[in-house]
Amino acid sequence: MIDFTPTADQELFVKTARDFGREVLGPAERTLDKMADPEEAFKSDLFWSTMQQAFDLGFHKMGLPESYGGLGLDAITAGLVWEELACWGAGFSASLMAGAVVPRLIAFMAPFNEELVNKYVIPFCENDDARLISAWGSSEPDIGSDGKNYTDKSVRHRTTARLRDGRWIIDGTKSNFISNGGIANSYIVFACVEPDQGICGSGAFLVPADAKGVTRGKCVDRLGLRALNQAAVYFDEVEVDESNLIFPPGDGYPMLHNAIITVGNLGTGYLALGTLRAAYEEALAYARERVQWGKPIAEHQLVAQKLFEAHTAMESMRTFLWKGSWLCASAFPGDLKTSLSAKIHATNLAAKHTAAMAQILGGYGLTRDYPVEKYVRDAPLLQVMDGSNDTLMVKAAALL
Ligand SMILES: Cc1cc2nc3c(=O)[nH]c(=O)nc-3n(C[C@H](O)[C@H](O)[C@H](O)COP(=O)(O)OP(=O)(O)OC[C@H]3O[C@@H](n4cnc5c(N)ncnc54)[C@H](O)[C@@H]3O)c2cc1C
């Protein structure tokens, strides 16, 4: 039943990701991370040329069906690639991953809206234009973890949508944390249509970034994942077609939200795995070179223990994520409890062990001369991305 041997195709995809990571993504991510003003990063040619090269190689459309021009990769193969890409740059990889959210959701809902497939999914796959990157907005200044509070009817998105003359009018603000918020070409926006139904009264709307009334905030200045643009998005009397309601409000909301989290949490887990692997590989190489007390520090037992524990953590993260991906490949979108648990496990271990890896470099691990300090800064954001680990744990525990 279990086979860990990669196929020839999987090896090829991973090699392509590794070559791209070593030559393009890694150097770009390190430069973007060091830019003092995050706005500067997303106006730079460096960011956009790197994104374009990622699109040219097809990483943006890994999860989209071949019938629409996507690569149609199964979840395990895509996971192998995400681990590799994240090892070179978790911030940029998070942007690339979030960037496919609009076409993926439309493709998921394709039987109900063929017109949007032709307008958004096929061009995304066939034009391979990095400017078509997208974003999704559920969280708001007052709605973070509450996005998962399906029972309390007084909790609802403050962003609203109402029908006027056969057009939806959208008003409201999405939080500072919208991945690709400041650079996306289109958005999935959760907006309240039926206030009596609480958060389940929200529908999912497709909103083009150039629609009149859409404005974006500045990229929020953060500890880590600095190659990921995160910004608020504002909607002021934004009008969209009636058919832009791609998922209606009602009892289906938890199903949709949970499906997004089931897939998204695995992605975040792979970002954590790649981040820890990068830190581990750097610490291992350093520990084999650095001599103190007459021998390479890797031979001091307490240093060896840190390396061993990080290695074991990665093995457990990887197998858990593969199981989640296998469930996703077997019956889309997979199993919620497994995805939540694998994400919590992976991101908590990444935060713990990246810090240990930095300690192996002693004082140098805390300087900007070595990349390891960046991994220590990136990892905690992954503990909050796609839901804070504490709230995901509450959700997963309820499914035991
Ligand atoms: C890297 C990153 C990318 C993101 N991308 C997106 C995106 O693309 N789109 C989007 O919509 N959002 C995005 N977010 C937002 C993210 O979903 C929220 O930050 C997250 O849901 C937490 O919301 P909050 O920050 O408002 O914290 P709050 O919900 O205010 O939580 C604050 C603290 O209270 C705890 N808490 C809250 N409720 C409970 C509870 N019931 N039980 C126990 N503890 C609780 C939390 O664990 C946390 O420690 C992103 C966030 C990050 C960090």
CSV table of C-alpha atoms in Angstrom, one decimal, residues 98 119 162 236 268 272 277 283 297 302:
chain,number,residue,atom,x,y,z
A,98,ALA,CA,-1.7,31.9,-3.0
A,119,LYS,CA,-12.3,34.3,-18.5
A,162,ARG,CA,-26.1,43.6,-2.0
A,236,ASP,CA,-16.1,51.1,-2.0
A,268,THR,CA,1.6,25.9,4.5
A,272,ALA,CA,7.4,24.9,6.9
A,277,ARG,CA,15.3,21.9,5.6
A,283,ALA,CA,23.6,24.2,10.1
A,297,ILE,CA,31.4,21.0,16.3
A,302,LEU,CA,24.9,18.3,22.1
